[in-house]
Amino acid sequence: MKTFTNENITIIRKLLTFIMIICFISCGSNTEKSEQSPPPIPEITEEVTGETTDETTDKILDEEQIVTQVPLKRNDYIVILSVDSIININETGMLHTWIGLPNAKIEFPEGQVQDKTSIPSTIGQYAKIKPIAPDFEISGYTPGKCHKIHSSGSEVRFSIKPKSEGTYSVSADIELYDNSKCEGTPVPKTAKTLSVSVKINKEKEFSNKVTELKNIVWDKFILFWGALIALIFSTIIFLIRRKIKKKTGFEEKE
């Protein structure tokens, strides 16, 4: 077996010492890097958090602006004109004029047709409403009457009766005011025109004619039989009196 001399032992010690120095140096550099790396992390997080807060703040401001702007666009009044699509002759139909905000709920009777338009609510909250239906007899209209426009909707009804058979148009004139007396210069607005078909219900007309004829015949029948019965009773009374006079000789004594 080989024996280590003093020179070999010295060389091995130097090598070990060199290796240990290199290890300490590498460990020291790693610890310095690990100690130096954490500080930038808070700066990065602060920048990120700062940007997010600014973005969220901007979003909140944008949402607030949208919320304040939407009602301004929705504040226009909606004007709805509704009328019976078919009205039989000698019968009465309905003409509805409704004014309110778009989010208000409104229901109209079945068998009616509608059309609508919009008017700015900034003009005023009071209105005069005049139905335009020259081919109909209109009931329920008071000239110059001032109507309050409520946010939930205001409805004005008119009764219309056709003058003859045909297809006619109806509409409504609306004048807006900024005071409860509807005084001053109005802002006029005309609701869209709707067509109404006036037809004759033949079955109902025939039934009405039959009923009318029955009433006439019955009246004449009562009048005739009343006169006939009166005549018969008068004749009977006359004959009875004559017979009595003959038996009693009342005429000779006279």
PDB file of C-alpha atoms in Angstrom:
ATOM      1  CA  MET A   1       0.000   0.000   0.000  1.00  0.00           C
ATOM      2  CA  LYS A   2       1.126   3.492  -0.751  1.00  0.00           C
ATOM      3  CA  THR A   3       1.804   5.887   2.074  1.00  0.00           C
ATOM      4  CA  PHE A   4       0.983   9.646   2.004  1.00  0.00           C
ATOM      5  CA  THR A   5       3.927  11.895   2.459  1.00  0.00           C
ATOM      6  CA  ASN A   6       3.841  15.277   4.089  1.00  0.00           C
ATOM      7  CA  GLU A   7       3.818  16.970   0.736  1.00  0.00           C
ATOM      8  CA  ASN A   8       0.744  15.021  -0.379  1.00  0.00           C
ATOM      9  CA  ILE A   9      -1.060  15.846   2.828  1.00  0.00           C
ATOM     10  CA  THR A  10      -0.251  19.533   2.379  1.00  0.00           C
ATOM     11  CA  ILE A  11      -1.585  19.518  -1.190  1.00  0.00           C
ATOM     12  CA  ILE A  12      -4.841  17.821  -0.081  1.00  0.00           C
ATOM     13  CA  ARG A  13      -5.345  20.377   2.693  1.00  0.00           C
ATOM     14  CA  LYS A  14      -4.846  23.230   0.252  1.00  0.00           C
ATOM     15  CA  LEU A  15      -7.382  21.714  -2.129  1.00  0.00           C
ATOM     16  CA  LEU A  16      -9.917  21.271   0.635  1.00  0.00           C
ATOM     17  CA  THR A  17      -9.322  24.818   1.825  1.00  0.00           C
ATOM     18  CA  PHE A  18      -9.779  26.155  -1.730  1.00  0.00           C
ATOM     19  CA  ILE A  19     -13.003  24.192  -2.196  1.00  0.00           C
ATOM     20  CA  MET A  20     -14.366  25.497   1.115  1.00  0.00           C
ATOM     21  CA  ILE A  21     -13.539  29.103   0.162  1.00  0.00           C
ATOM     22  CA  ILE A  22     -15.364  28.718  -3.176  1.00  0.00           C
ATOM     23  CA  CYS A  23     -18.385  27.266  -1.374  1.00  0.00           C
ATOM     24  CA  PHE A  24     -18.496  30.158   1.104  1.00  0.00           C
ATOM     25  CA  ILE A  25     -18.184  32.700  -1.701  1.00  0.00           C
ATOM     26  CA  SER A  26     -21.052  31.123  -3.711  1.00  0.00           C
ATOM     27  CA  CYS A  27     -23.264  30.911  -0.627  1.00  0.00           C
ATOM     28  CA  GLY A  28     -22.519  34.514   0.256  1.00  0.00           C
ATOM     29  CA  SER A  29     -23.434  35.745  -3.234  1.00  0.00           C
ATOM     30  CA  ASN A  30     -26.695  33.792  -3.176  1.00  0.00           C
ATOM     31  CA  THR A  31     -27.655  35.190   0.209  1.00  0.00           C
ATOM     32  CA  GLU A  32     -26.843  38.689  -0.986  1.00  0.00           C
ATOM     33  CA  LYS A  33     -28.997  38.175  -4.064  1.00  0.00           C
ATOM     34  CA  SER A  34     -31.817  36.757  -1.983  1.00  0.00           C
ATOM     35  CA  GLU A  35     -31.562  39.664   0.452  1.00  0.00           C
ATOM     36  CA  GLN A  36     -31.471  42.228  -2.365  1.00  0.00           C
ATOM     37  CA  SER A  37     -34.358  40.789  -4.445  1.00  0.00           C
ATOM     38  CA  PRO A  38     -37.291  41.316  -1.991  1.00  0.00           C
ATOM     39  CA  PRO A  39     -37.265  45.174  -1.910  1.00  0.00           C
ATOM     40  CA  PRO A  40     -38.466  45.630  -5.507  1.00  0.00           C
ATOM     41  CA  ILE A  41     -41.518  43.429  -4.850  1.00  0.00           C
ATOM     42  CA  PRO A  42     -43.399  45.986  -2.697  1.00  0.00           C
ATOM     43  CA  GLU A  43     -42.710  48.659  -5.304  1.00  0.00           C
ATOM     44  CA  ILE A  44     -44.227  46.488  -8.026  1.00  0.00           C
ATOM     45  CA  THR A  45     -47.281  45.683  -5.941  1.00  0.00           C
ATOM     46  CA  GLU A  46     -47.723  49.339  -5.006  1.00  0.00           C
ATOM     47  CA  GLU A  47     -47.658  50.359  -8.646  1.00  0.00           C
ATOM     48  CA  VAL A  48     -50.142  47.659  -9.603  1.00  0.00           C
ATOM     49  CA  THR A  49     -52.495  48.481  -6.752  1.00  0.00           C
ATOM     50  CA  GLY A  50     -52.247  52.175  -7.573  1.00  0.00           C
ATOM     51  CA  GLU A  51     -53.242  51.546 -11.184  1.00  0.00           C
ATOM     52  CA  THR A  52     -56.179  49.296 -10.241  1.00  0.00           C
ATOM     53  CA  THR A  53     -57.548  51.811  -7.769  1.00  0.00           C
ATOM     54  CA  ASP A  54     -57.347  54.515 -10.390  1.00  0.00           C
ATOM     55  CA  GLU A  55     -59.127  52.271 -12.910  1.00  0.00           C
ATOM     56  CA  THR A  56     -61.875  51.307 -10.450  1.00  0.00           C
ATOM     57  CA  THR A  57     -62.304  54.972  -9.498  1.00  0.00           C
ATOM     58  CA  ASP A  58     -62.640  55.903 -13.142  1.00  0.00           C
ATOM     59  CA  LYS A  59     -65.178  53.109 -13.653  1.00  0.00           C
ATOM     60  CA  ILE A  60     -67.231  54.261 -10.680  1.00  0.00           C
ATOM     61  CA  LEU A  61     -67.218  57.809 -11.981  1.00  0.00           C
ATOM     62  CA  ASP A  62     -68.251  56.592 -15.421  1.00  0.00           C
ATOM     63  CA  GLU A  63     -71.125  54.559 -13.938  1.00  0.00           C
ATOM     64  CA  GLU A  64     -72.290  57.572 -11.937  1.00  0.00           C
ATOM     65  CA  GLN A  65     -72.278  59.691 -15.056  1.00  0.00           C
ATOM     66  CA  ILE A  66     -74.283  57.024 -16.934  1.00  0.00           C
ATOM     67  CA  VAL A  67     -76.844  56.806 -14.139  1.00  0.00           C
ATOM     68  CA  THR A  68     -77.350  60.549 -14.164  1.00  0.00           C
ATOM     69  CA  GLN A  69     -77.570  60.715 -17.949  1.00  0.00           C
ATOM     70  CA  VAL A  70     -80.066  57.846 -18.549  1.00  0.00           C
ATOM     71  CA  PRO A  71     -83.124  59.493 -16.907  1.00  0.00           C
ATOM     72  CA  LEU A  72     -82.605  62.563 -19.060  1.00  0.00           C
ATOM     73  CA  LYS A  73     -83.046  60.426 -22.147  1.00  0.00           C
ATOM     74  CA  ARG A  74     -86.068  58.629 -20.724  1.00  0.00           C
ATOM     75  CA  ASN A  75     -87.933  61.713 -19.551  1.00  0.00           C
ATOM     76  CA  ASP A  76     -89.828  62.155 -22.807  1.00  0.00           C
ATOM     77  CA  TYR A  77     -93.567  61.642 -22.551  1.00  0.00           C
ATOM     78  CA  ILE A  78     -95.180  58.931 -24.633  1.00  0.00           C
ATOM     79  CA  VAL A  79     -98.500  59.816 -26.255  1.00  0.00           C
ATOM     80  CA  ILE A  80    -100.676  56.823 -27.163  1.00  0.00           C
ATOM     81  CA  LEU A  81    -103.849  57.135 -29.201  1.00  0.00           C
ATOM     82  CA  SER A  82    -106.144  54.098 -28.956  1.00  0.00           C
ATOM     83  CA  VAL A  83    -109.505  53.633 -30.639  1.00  0.00           C
ATOM     84  CA  ASP A  84    -111.930  50.814 -31.456  1.00  0.00           C
ATOM     85  CA  SER A  85    -110.929  49.294 -34.773  1.00  0.00           C
ATOM     86  CA  ILE A  86    -114.545  48.519 -35.737  1.00  0.00           C
ATOM     87  CA  ILE A  87    -117.626  50.417 -34.627  1.00  0.00           C
ATOM     88  CA  ASN A  88    -121.088  49.310 -35.685  1.00  0.00           C
ATOM     89  CA  ILE A  89    -123.435  51.915 -37.028  1.00  0.00           C
ATOM     90  CA  ASN A  90    -125.733  53.443 -34.399  1.00  0.00           C
ATOM     91  CA  GLU A  91    -123.319  52.295 -31.684  1.00  0.00           C
ATOM     92  CA  THR A  92    -120.761  54.185 -29.624  1.00  0.00           C
ATOM     93  CA  GLY A  93    -117.012  53.549 -29.617  1.00  0.00           C
ATOM     94  CA  MET A  94    -114.194  54.801 -27.392  1.00  0.00           C
ATOM     95  CA  LEU A  95    -111.244  57.052 -28.180  1.00  0.00           C
ATOM     96  CA  HIS A  96    -108.443  56.942 -25.575  1.00  0.00           C
ATOM     97  CA  THR A  97    -105.606  59.472 -25.329  1.00  0.00           C
ATOM     98  CA  TRP A  98    -102.862  58.469 -22.887  1.00  0.00           C
ATOM     99  CA  ILE A  99     -99.798  60.554 -21.875  1.00  0.00           C
ATOM    100  CA  GLY A 100     -97.065  59.373 -19.489  1.00  0.00           C
ATOM    101  CA  LEU A 101     -93.488  58.189 -19.047  1.00  0.00           C
ATOM    102  CA  PRO A 102     -92.281  55.165 -21.040  1.00  0.00           C
ATOM    103  CA  ASN A 103     -91.859  52.954 -17.952  1.00  0.00           C
ATOM    104  CA  ALA A 104     -95.516  53.366 -16.931  1.00  0.00           C
ATOM    105  CA  LYS A 105     -97.828  50.418 -17.531  1.00  0.00           C
ATOM    106  CA  ILE A 106    -101.029  50.851 -19.516  1.00  0.00           C
ATOM    107  CA  GLU A 107    -103.561  48.374 -20.860  1.00  0.00           C
ATOM    108  CA  PHE A 108    -106.246  49.068 -23.417  1.00  0.00           C
ATOM    109  CA  PRO A 109    -109.451  47.118 -24.084  1.00  0.00           C
ATOM    110  CA  GLU A 110    -109.407  44.345 -26.642  1.00  0.00           C
ATOM    111  CA  GLY A 111    -110.403  45.212 -30.164  1.00  0.00           C
ATOM    112  CA  GLN A 112    -108.597  48.561 -30.173  1.00  0.00           C
ATOM    113  CA  VAL A 113    -105.693  49.734 -32.315  1.00  0.00           C
ATOM    114  CA  GLN A 114    -102.952  52.010 -31.022  1.00  0.00           C
ATOM    115  CA  ASP A 115    -100.314  54.351 -32.329  1.00  0.00           C
ATOM    116  CA  LYS A 116     -97.859  56.440 -30.353  1.00  0.00           C
ATOM    117  CA  THR A 117     -95.441  59.326 -30.520  1.00  0.00           C
ATOM    118  CA  SER A 118     -93.157  61.124 -28.057  1.00  0.00           C
ATOM    119  CA  ILE A 119     -92.982  64.679 -26.750  1.00  0.00           C
ATOM    120  CA  PRO A 120     -90.360  66.291 -24.449  1.00  0.00           C
ATOM    121  CA  SER A 121     -91.452  66.420 -20.822  1.00  0.00           C
ATOM    122  CA  THR A 122     -89.445  69.598 -20.287  1.00  0.00           C
ATOM    123  CA  ILE A 123     -92.112  71.593 -22.125  1.00  0.00           C
ATOM    124  CA  GLY A 124     -94.640  71.241 -19.313  1.00  0.00           C
ATOM    125  CA  GLN A 125     -96.744  68.921 -17.168  1.00  0.00           C
ATOM    126  CA  TYR A 126    -100.171  70.214 -18.211  1.00  0.00           C
ATOM    127  CA  ALA A 127    -102.025  69.709 -21.466  1.00  0.00           C
ATOM    128  CA  LYS A 128    -105.175  70.466 -23.400  1.00  0.00           C
ATOM    129  CA  ILE A 129    -106.384  67.510 -25.445  1.00  0.00           C
ATOM    130  CA  LYS A 130    -108.801  67.905 -28.341  1.00  0.00           C
ATOM    131  CA  PRO A 131    -110.081  64.884 -30.288  1.00  0.00           C
ATOM    132  CA  ILE A 132    -110.175  65.237 -34.063  1.00  0.00           C
ATOM    133  CA  ALA A 133    -112.967  63.094 -35.506  1.00  0.00           C
ATOM    134  CA  PRO A 134    -115.118  65.058 -37.973  1.00  0.00           C
ATOM    135  CA  ASP A 135    -117.086  61.983 -39.070  1.00  0.00           C
ATOM    136  CA  PHE A 136    -118.189  61.124 -35.541  1.00  0.00           C
ATOM    137  CA  GLU A 137    -120.383  62.599 -32.865  1.00  0.00           C
ATOM    138  CA  ILE A 138    -118.031  63.229 -29.902  1.00  0.00           C
ATOM    139  CA  SER A 139    -119.094  63.067 -26.268  1.00  0.00           C
ATOM    140  CA  GLY A 140    -117.002  63.801 -23.179  1.00  0.00           C
ATOM    141  CA  TYR A 141    -114.978  66.640 -24.662  1.00  0.00           C
ATOM    142  CA  THR A 142    -114.838  69.911 -22.729  1.00  0.00           C
ATOM    143  CA  PRO A 143    -113.161  72.707 -24.722  1.00  0.00           C
ATOM    144  CA  GLY A 144    -110.299  74.381 -22.853  1.00  0.00           C
ATOM    145  CA  LYS A 145    -110.113  71.772 -20.086  1.00  0.00           C
ATOM    146  CA  CYS A 146    -106.607  71.522 -18.552  1.00  0.00           C
ATOM    147  CA  HIS A 147    -105.293  68.037 -17.745  1.00  0.00           C
ATOM    148  CA  LYS A 148    -102.452  67.245 -15.327  1.00  0.00           C
ATOM    149  CA  ILE A 149     -99.873  64.819 -16.742  1.00  0.00           C
ATOM    150  CA  HIS A 150     -98.920  62.360 -14.004  1.00  0.00           C
ATOM    151  CA  SER A 151     -95.672  60.392 -14.091  1.00  0.00           C
ATOM    152  CA  SER A 152     -97.652  57.130 -13.981  1.00  0.00           C
ATOM    153  CA  GLY A 153     -99.736  58.265 -16.936  1.00  0.00           C
ATOM    154  CA  SER A 154    -102.887  60.293 -17.530  1.00  0.00           C
ATOM    155  CA  GLU A 155    -105.748  59.049 -19.690  1.00  0.00           C
ATOM    156  CA  VAL A 156    -108.568  61.021 -21.284  1.00  0.00           C
ATOM    157  CA  ARG A 157    -111.510  59.156 -22.816  1.00  0.00           C
ATOM    158  CA  PHE A 158    -113.983  60.306 -25.429  1.00  0.00           C
ATOM    159  CA  SER A 159    -117.091  58.608 -26.785  1.00  0.00           C
ATOM    160  CA  ILE A 160    -117.460  58.645 -30.553  1.00  0.00           C
ATOM    161  CA  LYS A 161    -120.533  57.663 -32.562  1.00  0.00           C
ATOM    162  CA  PRO A 162    -120.238  57.277 -36.344  1.00  0.00           C
ATOM    163  CA  LYS A 163    -122.536  59.346 -38.522  1.00  0.00           C
ATOM    164  CA  SER A 164    -122.486  56.916 -41.446  1.00  0.00           C
ATOM    165  CA  GLU A 165    -120.864  53.751 -42.715  1.00  0.00           C
ATOM    166  CA  GLY A 166    -117.300  53.883 -44.027  1.00  0.00           C
ATOM    167  CA  THR A 167    -113.635  54.047 -43.036  1.00  0.00           C
ATOM    168  CA  TYR A 168    -112.594  57.227 -41.263  1.00  0.00           C
ATOM    169  CA  SER A 169    -109.555  58.678 -39.514  1.00  0.00           C
ATOM    170  CA  VAL A 170    -109.271  60.062 -36.002  1.00  0.00           C
ATOM    171  CA  SER A 171    -106.462  61.888 -34.195  1.00  0.00           C
ATOM    172  CA  ALA A 172    -105.898  64.255 -31.298  1.00  0.00           C
ATOM    173  CA  ASP A 173    -104.368  67.716 -30.885  1.00  0.00           C
ATOM    174  CA  ILE A 174    -102.281  68.132 -27.719  1.00  0.00           C
ATOM    175  CA  GLU A 175    -101.156  71.515 -26.400  1.00  0.00           C
ATOM    176  CA  LEU A 176     -98.581  71.499 -23.576  1.00  0.00           C
ATOM    177  CA  TYR A 177     -98.334  74.183 -20.884  1.00  0.00           C
ATOM    178  CA  ASP A 178     -96.052  74.869 -17.921  1.00  0.00           C
ATOM    179  CA  ASN A 179     -98.842  75.990 -15.570  1.00  0.00           C
ATOM    180  CA  SER A 180    -101.929  74.382 -14.032  1.00  0.00           C
ATOM    181  CA  LYS A 181    -104.318  76.822 -15.735  1.00  0.00           C
ATOM    182  CA  CYS A 182    -102.976  76.058 -19.213  1.00  0.00           C
ATOM    183  CA  GLU A 183    -102.422  79.730 -19.879  1.00  0.00           C
ATOM    184  CA  GLY A 184     -99.866  81.365 -22.087  1.00  0.00           C
ATOM    185  CA  THR A 185     -98.353  80.229 -25.352  1.00  0.00           C
ATOM    186  CA  PRO A 186     -98.858  76.493 -25.849  1.00  0.00           C
ATOM    187  CA  VAL A 187     -96.527  74.045 -27.549  1.00  0.00           C
ATOM    188  CA  PRO A 188     -98.767  72.126 -29.978  1.00  0.00           C
ATOM    189  CA  LYS A 189     -98.331  68.468 -30.780  1.00  0.00           C
ATOM    190  CA  THR A 190    -100.540  66.250 -32.913  1.00  0.00           C
ATOM    191  CA  ALA A 191    -100.936  62.578 -32.129  1.00  0.00           C
ATOM    192  CA  LYS A 192    -100.654  60.243 -35.075  1.00  0.00           C
ATOM    193  CA  THR A 193    -103.748  59.583 -37.136  1.00  0.00           C
ATOM    194  CA  LEU A 194    -105.560  56.257 -36.797  1.00  0.00           C
ATOM    195  CA  SER A 195    -108.100  54.767 -39.167  1.00  0.00           C
ATOM    196  CA  VAL A 196    -111.423  53.478 -37.885  1.00  0.00           C
ATOM    197  CA  SER A 197    -113.692  51.213 -39.890  1.00  0.00           C
ATOM    198  CA  VAL A 198    -117.395  51.819 -39.345  1.00  0.00           C
ATOM    199  CA  LYS A 199    -119.478  48.848 -40.445  1.00  0.00           C
ATOM    200  CA  ILE A 200    -123.105  47.854 -40.339  1.00  0.00           C
ATOM    201  CA  ASN A 201    -123.837  44.796 -38.269  1.00  0.00           C
ATOM    202  CA  LYS A 202    -126.423  43.290 -40.625  1.00  0.00           C
ATOM    203  CA  GLU A 203    -127.655  40.688 -38.178  1.00  0.00           C
ATOM    204  CA  LYS A 204    -128.104  43.259 -35.463  1.00  0.00           C
ATOM    205  CA  GLU A 205    -129.714  45.719 -37.834  1.00  0.00           C
ATOM    206  CA  PHE A 206    -132.121  43.023 -39.027  1.00  0.00           C
ATOM    207  CA  SER A 207    -132.907  42.159 -35.428  1.00  0.00           C
ATOM    208  CA  ASN A 208    -133.495  45.826 -34.651  1.00  0.00           C
ATOM    209  CA  LYS A 209    -135.802  46.183 -37.659  1.00  0.00           C
ATOM    210  CA  VAL A 210    -137.746  43.072 -36.645  1.00  0.00           C
ATOM    211  CA  THR A 211    -138.076  44.363 -33.103  1.00  0.00           C
ATOM    212  CA  GLU A 212    -139.202  47.738 -34.389  1.00  0.00           C
ATOM    213  CA  LEU A 213    -141.760  46.087 -36.676  1.00  0.00           C
ATOM    214  CA  LYS A 214    -143.021  43.946 -33.806  1.00  0.00           C
ATOM    215  CA  ASN A 215    -143.489  47.027 -31.680  1.00  0.00           C
ATOM    216  CA  ILE A 216    -145.405  48.788 -34.473  1.00  0.00           C
ATOM    217  CA  VAL A 217    -147.627  45.745 -35.139  1.00  0.00           C
ATOM    218  CA  TRP A 218    -148.263  45.237 -31.464  1.00  0.00           C
ATOM    219  CA  ASP A 219    -149.218  48.890 -30.994  1.00  0.00           C
ATOM    220  CA  LYS A 220    -151.545  48.750 -33.981  1.00  0.00           C
ATOM    221  CA  PHE A 221    -152.934  45.434 -32.805  1.00  0.00           C
ATOM    222  CA  ILE A 222    -153.732  46.835 -29.380  1.00  0.00           C
ATOM    223  CA  LEU A 223    -155.281  49.938 -30.922  1.00  0.00           C
ATOM    224  CA  PHE A 224    -157.387  47.893 -33.350  1.00  0.00           C
ATOM    225  CA  TRP A 225    -158.614  45.374 -30.825  1.00  0.00           C
ATOM    226  CA  GLY A 226    -159.245  48.102 -28.310  1.00  0.00           C
ATOM    227  CA  ALA A 227    -161.489  49.900 -30.793  1.00  0.00           C
ATOM    228  CA  LEU A 228    -163.161  46.631 -31.836  1.00  0.00           C
ATOM    229  CA  ILE A 229    -163.861  45.591 -28.275  1.00  0.00           C
ATOM    230  CA  ALA A 230    -165.234  49.043 -27.507  1.00  0.00           C
ATOM    231  CA  LEU A 231    -167.498  48.811 -30.567  1.00  0.00           C
ATOM    232  CA  ILE A 232    -168.733  45.346 -29.595  1.00  0.00           C
ATOM    233  CA  PHE A 233    -169.498  46.439 -26.055  1.00  0.00           C
ATOM    234  CA  SER A 234    -171.278  49.555 -27.320  1.00  0.00           C
ATOM    235  CA  THR A 235    -173.400  47.441 -29.686  1.00  0.00           C
ATOM    236  CA  ILE A 236    -174.276  44.970 -26.929  1.00  0.00           C
ATOM    237  CA  ILE A 237    -175.296  47.761 -24.574  1.00  0.00           C
ATOM    238  CA  PHE A 238    -177.406  49.377 -27.297  1.00  0.00           C
ATOM    239  CA  LEU A 239    -179.239  46.131 -28.045  1.00  0.00           C
ATOM    240  CA  ILE A 240    -179.867  45.424 -24.384  1.00  0.00           C
ATOM    241  CA  ARG A 241    -181.312  48.868 -23.801  1.00  0.00           C
ATOM    242  CA  ARG A 242    -183.544  48.540 -26.878  1.00  0.00           C
ATOM    243  CA  LYS A 243    -184.853  45.195 -25.748  1.00  0.00           C
ATOM    244  CA  ILE A 244    -185.579  46.525 -22.306  1.00  0.00           C
ATOM    245  CA  LYS A 245    -187.492  49.484 -23.748  1.00  0.00           C
ATOM    246  CA  LYS A 246    -189.668  47.205 -25.866  1.00  0.00           C
ATOM    247  CA  LYS A 247    -190.612  45.007 -22.925  1.00  0.00           C
ATOM    248  CA  THR A 248    -191.385  47.826 -20.554  1.00  0.00           C
ATOM    249  CA  GLY A 249    -193.058  50.070 -23.089  1.00  0.00           C
ATOM    250  CA  PHE A 250    -190.984  52.974 -21.913  1.00  0.00           C
ATOM    251  CA  GLU A 251    -191.096  54.600 -25.317  1.00  0.00           C
ATOM    252  CA  GLU A 252    -194.984  54.622 -25.463  1.00  0.00           C
ATOM    253  CA  LYS A 253    -195.323  56.289 -22.097  1.00  0.00           C
ATOM    254  CA  GLU A 254    -192.993  58.955 -23.198  1.00  0.00           C
TER     255      GLU A 254
END
